[in-house]
């Protein structure tokens, strides 16, 4: 895999670019926003109709899940929600590039990747409801718990990859991070380690143009994928709203990692169409026109257009996916609103692999104190 | 001039005043400019003072504190906002190994007038790392000063006093109380920054609190009064240095002392305070100094935070136990 050439340059985001930045290189794209299949000299993908329909289904279902979660937060059923709206293709494409034995290290926004790893959406909902810190099994799913502290997981991913390397395992690691995260010291250390040990890790950066309110140009004066060269491994920029291109590029990067060629940095160029989280108000820092421009690059509409035009799917299929999305949303709603609160003892019982006498005594004190209230609970 | 202000607005006005008074004051932090901070504490300041004085930084806390050190060496007075308590740790190295030691290392040739604003504590229903109480880490570090405000008056004056102070100060803001209101007289003479304050008189037990727990302690004192118990409440205000003279005076009278904080009990501020009170008031004590705090567990998911956080009942329970000796 090579660093894509920076000579053929077009700003892929008219109006959103910063004039002082070098002109933006072309994105790797296999499906245009209009739903046109295009070829790329380095990245080919050959999917049959069923596989294409499956990707479409993933995209629609994760978007519906996301919309339902936002609604549930508004209704007081979740403490907060970090929406993936607009980033479905980046997440589904990356997630579907993983082989079953690979391991992913998400941030807090990768619900679409969670989906592709077979994580029950309710295990993600329980985190945002404040019931636990994510109910899924990171070992069984190959999908680590979410990490809220920006960038910390990139080092974990690198260490995990070093472990795979020691074990001669033919699997790879996919480390997720945001554009803002690229400024953290720990992320830069992760890239140094990954390069130095030629670790089988792919850094998958969703450049959604913002870190809360802060636009990309405060984090980087060069396109993010170009950073990789300085660390000594390839960087590529892919249209993050093109699920086919993301899948092809991430597959190639993971394959290279598995073959011992070391890390790759994938910049998925995309856009956070919603607020940073349900606590955020993006009208304070960005123009509505920007969102309108990005709506023209919607990650789902282009797949639907392609499927329809190529005859790979008919109306019955689209209707069936809609119906499935409705069912999923209903299941998520029911499961979330009926989710029991955790018992107070859950605070204590897994702090250590070997419980200490001190904490056990504190837990007993806590239980006695709770029991002293009428009904055993305050 | 007297105005009714929330803690958040009082901080905002205090910052504004400090920036007007001293052109060397520079605000730095994530999302503090255009957005005005996630809690809007710096709302409108970038618009009025410009991007050079209210800096939206890259997403890197070590960078914020490390560059603040350099700016301070050039005579600036950096006021760093850490977005949430749990995100101060990437900057911890700079704070503990550099900010705290530079004055001593340079034998006073360099000063570090850096203010590190941290919204701290729980109770807002947040996800992980947004509800921490890291004060003991900083109070344990020689070279740093640590204050915690509990009300709009102290917020307004305290932030100005901290910015004007020559030493580095960790300035803890009680995030769940940001919206609490009080009258602030902006023409008054403020109390000194490094002084504790008796906020309610009483004779039976002395309850010590700071930051968000002051309100809880006052509510407990009110409830105790209904049962005929007279609880004195002290707002510690400064955690390093501690100002225990008024506390010692109080405990010598009441003979009983309860320390309240959200941070885990073990090796929290309460431990140091209990030791010092015991040394100073040994012959007056009728009961051991008791501590009410968070359990020795990671801060729990928000559905459990009510059980984790000290509340009125747990403070009253400790008051009862102190009276029972
Ligand atoms: C160490 C740390 N500092 C600050 C925060 C607060 N914070 C949460 S998300 C965020 C912005 C992240 O931006 P980016 O990396 O681009 O990811 P995105 O949210 O856009 O997916 C910030 C500053 C944090 N979680 N961790
Ligand atoms: Mg981002």
XYZ file of C-alpha atoms and ligand atoms in Angstrom:
730
model
C 0.000 0.000 0.000
C 1.349 3.448 -0.751
C 0.624 6.900 0.422
C -1.820 8.339 -2.048
C -0.406 11.051 -4.177
C -0.921 14.602 -3.056
C -0.448 16.090 -6.480
C -3.963 15.661 -7.872
C -5.688 18.055 -5.582
C -9.277 19.122 -5.269
C -10.873 20.366 -2.106
C -13.434 17.671 -1.390
C -15.391 19.970 0.879
C -16.070 23.216 -0.904
C -16.491 25.925 1.665
C -15.413 23.825 4.608
C -11.703 23.915 3.905
C -9.416 26.518 5.379
C -7.799 28.706 2.761
C -4.386 28.676 4.435
C -4.182 24.872 4.325
C -2.474 23.021 1.513
C -5.054 22.096 -1.092
C -6.812 18.902 -0.157
C -5.837 15.724 -1.943
C -8.415 13.581 -3.622
C -10.242 11.011 -1.575
C -10.213 7.335 -2.274
C -13.716 6.759 -3.507
C -15.491 3.750 -5.019
C -19.050 5.038 -4.845
C -19.774 8.677 -5.560
C -22.320 10.679 -3.597
C -24.629 10.222 -6.592
C -24.356 6.454 -6.289
C -22.007 5.955 -9.224
C -19.497 3.091 -8.975
C -16.015 4.312 -9.810
C -12.739 2.438 -10.011
C -9.603 3.259 -8.085
C -6.213 2.103 -9.332
C -5.126 0.766 -5.947
C -8.302 -0.290 -4.248
C -10.720 -2.671 -5.850
C -13.727 -4.242 -4.314
C -15.889 -6.998 -5.661
C -19.086 -7.578 -3.739
C -22.061 -9.585 -4.850
C -25.584 -8.236 -4.578
C -26.222 -9.935 -1.265
C -23.117 -8.398 0.264
C -24.105 -4.977 -1.007
C -27.591 -5.379 0.416
C -26.100 -6.473 3.744
C -24.036 -3.313 3.934
C -27.088 -1.214 3.178
C -29.006 -3.026 5.899
C -26.204 -2.350 8.419
C -26.199 1.330 7.535
C -29.946 1.718 7.889
C -30.158 -0.246 11.122
C -27.376 1.640 12.892
C -28.848 4.955 11.823
C -32.215 3.909 13.204
C -30.658 2.747 16.449
C -28.918 6.101 16.703
C -32.120 8.051 16.080
C -33.965 6.003 18.669
C -31.208 6.600 21.211
C -31.313 10.345 20.617
C -35.082 10.277 21.136
C -34.723 8.210 24.296
C -32.221 10.688 25.682
C -34.613 13.538 24.973
C -37.269 11.654 26.889
C -35.010 11.252 29.901
C -34.272 7.567 29.395
C -30.545 8.084 28.767
C -28.145 10.411 30.564
C -26.477 11.407 27.325
C -26.018 10.075 23.787
C -23.117 10.496 21.383
C -24.664 10.320 17.925
C -22.967 8.631 14.971
C -25.222 10.377 12.451
C -23.286 10.900 9.227
C -20.531 8.467 10.190
C -22.404 5.238 9.445
C -20.358 4.330 6.382
C -17.044 4.942 8.121
C -18.064 2.707 11.006
C -19.824 -0.051 9.101
C -17.092 -0.134 6.461
C -14.356 -0.353 9.080
C -16.254 -2.851 11.217
C -17.024 -5.141 8.291
C -13.365 -5.092 7.267
C -12.501 -6.918 10.484
C -12.088 -10.670 10.502
C -13.655 -12.540 13.406
C -10.312 -12.906 15.217
C -9.353 -9.239 14.894
C -9.777 -6.833 17.771
C -11.201 -3.312 17.737
C -10.577 -0.503 20.235
C -13.381 2.064 19.959
C -13.830 5.572 21.344
C -17.338 6.340 22.641
C -19.032 6.913 19.287
C -18.459 3.607 17.484
C -21.956 2.182 17.827
C -21.824 1.201 14.162
C -18.694 -0.847 14.775
C -20.271 -2.380 17.872
C -23.113 -3.475 15.633
C -20.788 -5.195 13.193
C -19.116 -7.043 16.073
C -22.437 -8.448 17.195
C -22.612 -6.359 20.362
C -26.204 -6.120 21.554
C -27.255 -2.466 21.226
C -28.747 -2.697 24.702
C -25.255 -3.225 26.099
C -24.328 0.136 24.623
C -27.560 1.730 25.807
C -26.862 0.635 29.378
C -23.667 2.679 29.366
C -25.439 5.834 28.243
C -28.264 5.165 30.684
C -25.761 5.077 33.532
C -26.368 1.441 34.442
C -22.823 0.235 33.763
C -19.736 1.115 31.735
C -20.780 -1.031 28.777
C -22.263 -4.449 29.323
C -20.618 -6.406 26.516
C -17.791 -8.893 26.800
C -14.744 -7.301 25.172
C -13.003 -10.645 24.799
C -15.860 -12.583 23.243
C -16.831 -9.776 20.855
C -13.326 -8.672 19.863
C -14.560 -5.208 20.647
C -13.006 -3.441 23.581
C -15.056 -1.370 26.000
C -15.596 2.254 25.050
C -12.894 4.690 26.104
C -13.966 8.184 27.075
C -10.521 9.619 27.862
C -9.473 10.902 24.486
C -6.812 8.825 22.786
C -5.964 6.437 25.645
C -7.193 3.418 23.680
C -4.696 3.928 20.844
C -1.881 2.823 23.142
C -3.923 -0.141 24.369
C -4.544 -1.156 20.788
C -0.842 -0.928 20.026
C 0.063 -3.033 23.043
C -2.575 -5.566 22.106
C -1.109 -5.704 18.619
C 2.352 -6.250 20.090
C 0.880 -9.168 21.997
C -0.557 -10.629 18.794
C 2.835 -10.263 17.196
C 4.557 -12.125 20.040
C 1.975 -14.875 19.768
C 2.441 -15.100 15.992
C -1.309 -14.665 15.710
C -2.472 -13.883 12.215
C -4.892 -11.227 13.317
C -4.795 -7.472 13.532
C -6.049 -4.588 15.611
C -8.183 -1.642 14.574
C -7.764 1.432 16.767
C -10.428 4.109 16.464
C -9.797 7.761 17.129
C -11.168 11.156 16.242
C -9.557 14.118 14.531
C -9.269 15.928 17.861
C -7.584 12.944 19.431
C -4.650 13.248 17.040
C -3.390 16.140 19.182
C -3.024 14.048 22.318
C 0.469 13.077 23.332
C -0.650 9.518 23.970
C -1.886 9.123 20.404
C 1.446 10.289 19.077
C 3.196 7.862 21.404
C 0.960 5.080 20.122
C 2.015 5.810 16.561
C 5.672 5.891 17.546
C 5.363 2.545 19.302
C 3.395 0.983 16.503
C 6.002 2.079 13.971
C 8.937 1.153 16.122
C 7.694 -2.384 16.724
C 5.973 -2.710 13.361
C 2.866 -3.681 15.292
C -0.149 -5.089 13.429
C -2.413 -2.153 14.196
C -4.427 0.107 11.934
C -5.250 3.574 13.227
C -8.690 4.423 11.943
C -9.304 8.122 12.356
C -12.785 9.414 11.694
C -12.118 12.981 10.728
C -15.614 14.329 11.319
C -14.191 17.867 11.090
C -14.779 18.788 14.738
C -13.664 18.062 18.253
C -16.799 19.306 19.980
C -16.650 22.949 18.766
C -13.047 23.037 17.642
C -12.529 22.687 13.882
C -9.811 20.520 12.433
C -7.472 23.370 11.581
C -6.776 23.916 15.291
C -5.476 20.355 15.510
C -3.565 20.079 12.273
C -2.144 22.244 9.536
C -1.713 19.296 7.221
C -4.257 16.698 6.141
C -4.272 14.176 8.970
C -3.308 11.142 6.892
C -0.044 12.892 5.999
C 1.014 12.700 9.630
C 1.635 8.982 9.186
C 4.646 9.603 6.943
C 6.406 11.355 9.799
C 5.987 8.308 11.970
C 7.202 6.035 9.219
C 4.158 4.215 7.979
C 1.608 4.729 5.221
C -1.345 7.047 5.559
C -4.406 7.054 3.326
C -7.422 9.255 3.079
C -10.676 7.656 2.180
C -14.129 9.078 1.601
C -15.582 8.196 4.983
C -19.095 8.443 3.616
C -18.424 5.761 1.023
C -18.885 2.407 2.687
C -17.301 0.516 -0.205
C -14.131 2.579 -0.191
C -13.840 2.407 3.592
C -14.267 -1.342 3.471
C -11.673 -1.757 0.727
C -9.099 0.538 2.291
C -9.481 -0.845 5.810
C -9.365 -4.431 4.552
C -6.144 -3.728 2.714
C -4.620 -2.041 5.751
C -5.619 -4.883 8.072
C -4.304 -7.448 5.586
C -0.974 -5.621 5.437
C -0.836 -5.594 9.236
C -1.565 -9.308 9.410
C 1.162 -9.954 6.869
C 3.732 -8.235 9.044
C 3.911 -4.948 7.153
C 3.125 -2.918 10.271
C 0.701 -0.070 10.892
C -1.344 2.112 8.568
C -3.167 5.326 9.341
C -6.561 5.558 7.677
C -8.212 8.946 7.671
C -11.916 8.535 6.997
C -13.022 11.935 5.814
C -16.546 12.413 7.075
C -18.821 14.749 8.974
C -20.570 14.700 12.308
C -24.076 15.589 11.129
C -25.481 15.846 14.623
C -24.368 17.540 17.800
C -21.219 16.315 19.572
C -23.533 14.732 22.126
C -27.058 15.456 23.249
C -25.531 18.029 25.658
C -24.059 20.058 22.812
C -25.445 22.942 20.766
C -23.638 23.103 17.410
C -25.476 26.248 16.314
C -23.011 28.100 18.531
C -20.034 27.209 16.371
C -20.976 26.125 12.872
C -23.137 27.218 9.997
C -26.245 25.364 8.929
C -25.056 25.627 5.316
C -22.146 23.334 6.113
C -24.520 20.613 7.212
C -26.577 21.138 4.073
C -23.497 20.553 1.926
C -22.699 17.358 3.727
C -26.244 16.100 3.387
C -25.484 15.881 -0.320
C -22.798 13.344 0.572
C -25.043 11.215 2.728
C -23.521 7.781 3.278
C -26.791 5.857 2.951
C -28.513 7.626 0.073
C -25.679 6.796 -2.314
C -25.852 3.086 -1.552
C -29.588 3.063 -2.026
C -29.219 4.877 -5.337
C -26.648 2.376 -6.513
C -28.660 -0.653 -5.410
C -31.774 0.622 -7.147
C -30.073 1.678 -10.321
C -28.037 -1.483 -10.695
C -31.038 -3.657 -9.961
C -29.280 -5.231 -7.001
C -32.256 -4.585 -4.772
C -35.934 -3.944 -5.304
C -38.577 -2.068 -3.386
C -39.495 -5.156 -1.381
C -35.972 -5.279 -0.048
C -35.990 -1.634 0.999
C -39.375 -2.100 2.654
C -38.146 -5.154 4.510
C -35.117 -3.246 5.837
C -37.389 -0.429 6.968
C -39.586 -2.902 8.799
C -36.578 -4.491 10.415
C -35.356 -1.054 11.497
C -38.735 -0.352 13.091
C -38.533 -3.620 14.980
C -34.992 -2.924 16.109
C -35.961 0.535 17.337
C -38.908 -0.909 19.238
C -36.712 -3.564 20.827
C -34.128 -0.955 21.830
C -36.813 1.288 23.283
C -38.419 -1.478 25.260
C -35.116 -2.909 26.452
C -33.874 0.506 27.532
C -36.949 1.696 29.372
C -37.325 -1.651 31.118
C -33.660 -1.904 32.059
C -33.379 -2.449 35.797
C -31.153 -0.216 37.889
C -28.004 -1.916 39.083
C -27.776 -2.988 42.720
C -25.661 -0.735 44.919
C -23.293 -3.597 45.614
C -22.198 -3.465 41.969
C -19.982 -0.551 42.990
C -17.898 -2.788 45.213
C -17.824 -6.304 43.944
C -15.578 -5.994 40.890
C -13.116 -3.310 41.935
C -10.393 -5.921 42.364
C -9.822 -9.416 41.072
C -9.046 -10.182 44.705
C -11.393 -8.293 46.974
C -9.648 -6.589 49.890
C -10.834 -7.040 53.455
C -11.139 -3.282 53.761
C -13.447 -2.957 50.779
C -15.461 -6.004 51.783
C -16.021 -4.409 55.198
C -17.006 -1.135 53.535
C -19.464 -2.983 51.330
C -20.994 -4.679 54.400
C -21.290 -1.287 56.068
C -22.937 0.092 52.946
C -25.440 -2.760 52.837
C -26.284 -2.379 56.513
C -26.719 1.345 56.052
C -29.034 0.878 53.050
C -31.030 -1.733 54.960
C -31.510 0.700 57.859
C -33.871 2.721 55.664
C -37.459 1.739 55.337
C -37.853 -0.718 52.493
C -34.115 -1.352 52.607
C -33.447 1.406 50.115
C -33.327 5.137 50.351
C -23.366 46.925 43.262
C -25.358 43.848 44.187
C -26.456 41.281 41.627
C -28.046 37.868 41.822
C -25.606 35.507 40.155
C -25.166 31.801 39.619
C -21.765 30.348 40.420
C -21.199 29.987 36.680
C -22.039 33.613 35.938
C -20.029 34.819 38.921
C -16.982 32.991 37.559
C -17.632 34.481 34.152
C -17.770 38.006 35.557
C -14.755 37.369 37.763
C -12.743 36.185 34.773
C -13.865 39.204 32.791
C -12.790 41.537 35.587
C -9.404 39.832 35.901
C -8.859 40.164 32.149
C -9.787 43.846 32.230
C -7.467 44.481 35.164
C -4.439 42.721 33.729
C -3.647 42.425 30.032
C -1.314 39.517 30.809
C -4.189 37.242 31.753
C -4.690 34.587 29.074
C -7.439 31.962 29.118
C -6.615 28.577 27.597
C -8.692 25.449 27.199
C -10.717 23.137 25.007
C -13.879 24.687 23.580
C -13.617 27.794 25.797
C -13.641 30.325 22.966
C -16.318 30.120 20.356
C -18.444 27.747 22.423
C -17.784 29.534 25.706
C -16.850 26.267 27.408
C -19.031 23.220 27.857
C -20.426 24.860 31.013
C -20.387 28.331 29.386
C -18.119 29.709 32.104
C -16.151 31.669 29.509
C -19.216 32.654 27.502
C -18.696 35.828 25.500
C -15.101 36.364 26.605
C -13.490 35.439 23.296
C -15.869 37.761 21.504
C -14.861 40.647 23.747
C -11.163 39.952 24.349
C -10.198 38.211 21.120
C -8.698 34.887 20.162
C -5.280 35.762 21.553
C -6.592 36.115 25.073
C -9.201 33.379 25.058
C -7.539 30.489 23.306
C -9.297 27.429 21.972
C -6.450 24.978 22.356
C -5.711 21.761 20.524
C -7.140 18.728 22.310
C -4.141 18.092 24.554
C -4.093 18.755 28.267
C -0.346 18.219 28.672
C -0.007 20.859 25.986
C -2.282 23.281 27.807
C -0.333 23.054 31.062
C 3.091 22.710 29.497
C 2.682 25.800 27.331
C 1.161 27.624 30.295
C 4.488 27.119 32.058
C 6.329 28.781 29.198
C 3.826 31.610 28.979
C 4.139 32.186 32.717
C 7.922 32.397 32.313
C 7.294 35.187 29.798
C 5.226 37.102 32.343
C 1.767 35.967 31.298
C -0.878 34.737 33.722
C -2.400 31.639 32.137
C -5.790 30.512 33.359
C -6.227 26.953 32.150
C -9.601 25.292 31.947
C -9.661 21.524 32.238
C -12.962 20.494 30.689
C -13.797 17.853 33.310
C -11.995 16.578 36.422
C -11.281 13.198 34.836
C -9.340 14.812 32.000
C -6.702 16.559 34.074
C -4.507 13.474 34.123
C -2.783 13.915 30.771
C -1.622 17.222 32.314
C -0.741 15.678 35.654
C 2.898 15.245 34.768
C 3.278 18.920 33.885
C 1.389 20.021 36.986
C 3.228 17.834 39.468
C 6.752 17.703 38.074
C 6.933 21.184 36.556
C 4.302 23.721 37.600
C 4.601 22.777 41.271
C 8.386 22.824 41.457
C 9.629 25.623 39.263
C 9.569 28.306 41.939
C 11.552 26.147 44.354
C 13.946 24.848 41.690
C 14.760 28.323 40.437
C 15.218 29.546 44.019
C 12.420 32.025 43.390
C 13.818 33.442 40.160
C 10.788 32.117 38.303
C 7.201 32.381 39.480
C 4.300 30.275 38.225
C 1.132 32.352 38.440
C -0.912 29.645 36.727
C -4.541 28.976 37.595
C -5.913 25.536 36.762
C -9.702 25.659 36.760
C -11.332 22.272 37.186
C -15.074 21.615 37.391
C -15.089 18.786 39.918
C -17.369 16.319 41.646
C -20.387 14.289 40.707
C -24.123 14.452 40.835
C -24.821 15.440 37.236
C -25.725 12.045 35.808
C -22.675 11.902 33.560
C -20.728 9.025 32.029
C -17.311 7.908 33.349
C -14.539 10.421 34.114
C -16.916 13.378 34.434
C -17.531 13.200 38.190
C -14.161 12.844 39.865
C -12.812 14.530 42.967
C -9.041 14.645 42.398
C -8.224 17.305 45.029
C -6.069 15.106 47.253
C -3.607 14.414 44.435
C -2.959 18.127 44.177
C -3.123 18.978 47.867
C -0.515 16.263 48.394
C 1.849 18.033 46.001
C 4.125 20.625 47.616
C 4.292 23.787 45.544
C 0.645 23.784 44.531
C -2.151 25.606 46.279
C -5.676 24.246 46.080
C -8.942 26.065 46.661
C -12.565 24.979 46.263
C -15.430 27.417 45.963
C -18.944 26.660 47.145
C -20.970 29.766 46.314
C -21.262 32.675 43.851
C -19.595 35.223 46.137
C -16.443 33.161 46.543
C -16.555 32.256 42.867
C -16.586 35.904 41.825
C -13.813 37.037 44.134
C -11.901 33.795 44.371
C -11.144 33.505 40.686
C -9.806 37.078 40.648
C -7.718 36.505 43.747
C -6.359 33.250 42.357
C -5.367 34.919 39.078
C -3.624 37.757 40.917
C -1.761 35.322 43.180
C 1.900 34.563 42.389
C 1.739 30.784 43.011
C 0.073 28.052 40.956
C -3.460 27.347 42.122
C -5.751 24.444 41.378
C -9.129 26.145 41.417
C -11.922 23.647 41.955
C -15.420 24.542 40.824
C -18.426 22.572 42.120
C -19.933 21.653 38.757
C -23.263 20.435 40.052
C -23.735 23.764 41.844
C -22.873 25.955 38.837
C -26.519 26.989 38.630
C -26.942 27.825 42.348
C -27.688 31.496 42.890
C -26.822 34.131 45.481
C -26.505 37.878 45.853
C -23.027 39.115 45.009
C -21.899 42.596 46.021
C -19.241 43.425 43.454
C -18.184 46.514 45.428
C -17.580 44.678 48.688
C -14.203 43.860 50.204
C -13.706 40.135 49.714
C -12.534 37.690 52.351
C -8.997 36.466 51.817
C -8.620 33.486 49.474
C -6.743 31.208 51.859
C -9.133 31.323 54.776
C -11.838 28.977 55.960
C -15.163 30.374 57.085
C -17.778 29.428 59.645
C -20.995 29.467 57.611
C -23.372 28.398 60.360
C -22.868 28.619 64.097
C -23.569 25.706 66.428
C -22.496 24.076 69.670
C -22.839 20.291 69.415
C -20.818 19.151 66.411
C -18.507 20.855 63.912
C -19.068 19.741 60.313
C -16.360 20.597 57.769
C -17.031 20.676 54.061
C -15.868 22.328 50.850
C -17.083 22.805 47.295
C -20.347 21.025 46.499
C -20.617 19.468 49.959
C -21.036 22.793 51.766
C -24.652 22.968 50.661
C -25.201 19.367 51.757
C -23.644 20.107 55.158
C -25.853 23.171 55.594
C -28.945 21.142 54.730
C -27.912 18.521 57.258
C -27.405 21.211 59.909
C -30.886 22.524 59.179
C -32.386 19.051 59.531
C -30.396 18.418 62.715
C -31.713 21.660 64.185
C -35.237 20.309 63.838
C -34.165 17.473 66.098
C -32.698 19.924 68.579
C -29.100 19.457 67.536
C -26.874 22.420 66.998
C -24.400 21.861 64.167
C -21.657 24.300 63.278
C -20.661 24.238 59.606
C -17.284 25.381 58.305
C -16.616 25.950 54.616
C -12.927 25.070 54.340
C -12.521 27.065 51.082
C -8.781 26.423 50.941
C -7.510 22.842 50.850
C -3.836 23.649 50.531
C -2.824 25.406 52.612
C -5.503 24.350 55.066
C -6.758 27.092 57.349
C -7.684 25.169 60.465
C -7.493 27.915 63.110
C -11.244 28.597 63.020
C -11.817 24.844 62.945
C -9.683 24.225 65.997
C -11.454 27.006 67.831
C -14.787 25.431 66.876
C -13.876 21.847 67.767
C -12.486 22.924 71.132
C -16.011 24.213 71.819
C -18.069 21.370 70.331
C -15.713 18.467 71.080
C -16.949 16.694 67.968
C -15.969 16.921 64.318
C -17.195 15.405 61.066
C -15.391 15.981 57.741
C -17.379 15.600 54.526
C -16.135 15.248 50.964
C -17.163 13.444 47.787
C -13.715 11.973 47.212
C -13.055 8.469 48.492
C -12.480 8.457 52.234
C -9.181 6.627 52.184
C -6.319 9.141 52.152
C -8.682 11.952 51.246
C -8.528 15.460 52.721
C -10.480 14.157 55.713
C -7.577 11.980 56.764
C -5.164 14.905 57.009
C -7.736 17.080 58.711
C -8.592 14.379 61.249
C -4.932 14.007 62.115
C -4.428 17.718 62.572
C -7.600 18.181 64.614
C -6.640 15.273 66.790
C -3.226 16.821 67.417
C -4.612 20.279 68.130
C -7.787 19.354 70.037
C -6.943 16.028 71.647
C -8.023 17.035 75.123
C -11.278 18.613 73.940
C -12.462 15.737 71.761
C -15.484 13.781 72.964
C -15.450 11.532 69.880
C -13.012 10.562 67.154
C -13.035 12.826 64.121
C -15.382 11.087 61.672
C -15.203 11.139 57.899
C -18.047 10.974 55.413
C -16.959 10.524 51.815
C -17.207 8.499 48.684
C -16.608 4.788 48.989
C -13.224 3.364 48.055
C -14.458 2.393 44.613
C -14.233 3.962 41.184
C -16.917 6.600 40.780
C -19.918 4.460 39.823
C -22.238 4.624 36.797
C -24.702 7.441 37.283
C -27.610 5.224 38.333
C -25.622 4.563 41.502
C -24.226 7.994 42.191
C -26.920 8.913 44.693
C -25.852 5.938 46.740
C -22.184 6.781 46.337
C -22.270 10.471 47.137
C -22.490 11.705 50.709
C -25.917 13.209 51.234
C -27.892 14.779 54.029
C -28.708 11.385 55.560
C -25.132 10.213 55.629
C -23.960 13.464 57.190
C -26.701 13.209 59.825
C -25.772 9.608 60.435
C -22.188 10.685 61.154
C -23.427 13.514 63.381
C -25.466 10.936 65.327
C -22.487 8.663 65.653
C -20.311 11.540 66.845
C -22.947 12.420 69.448
C -23.189 8.772 70.480
C -19.653 8.545 71.819
C -8.421 13.566 27.763
C -9.756 14.147 27.425
N -9.878 15.482 27.311
C -11.076 16.038 27.041
C -12.177 15.254 26.873
C -13.531 15.892 26.586
N -13.937 15.593 25.217
C -14.787 14.590 24.961
S -15.005 14.361 23.331
C -13.980 15.629 22.939
C -13.711 15.945 21.510
C -13.202 14.767 20.760
O -13.030 15.066 19.431
P -12.582 13.989 18.356
O -11.355 13.285 18.824
O -12.518 14.664 17.063
O -13.758 12.902 18.373
P -15.311 13.116 18.027
O -15.993 13.434 19.319
O -15.418 14.189 17.032
O -15.786 11.803 17.517
C -13.490 16.232 24.095
C -12.597 17.402 24.132
C -12.008 13.863 27.005
N -13.045 13.026 26.864
N -10.803 13.334 27.282
Mg -14.004 14.803 15.626
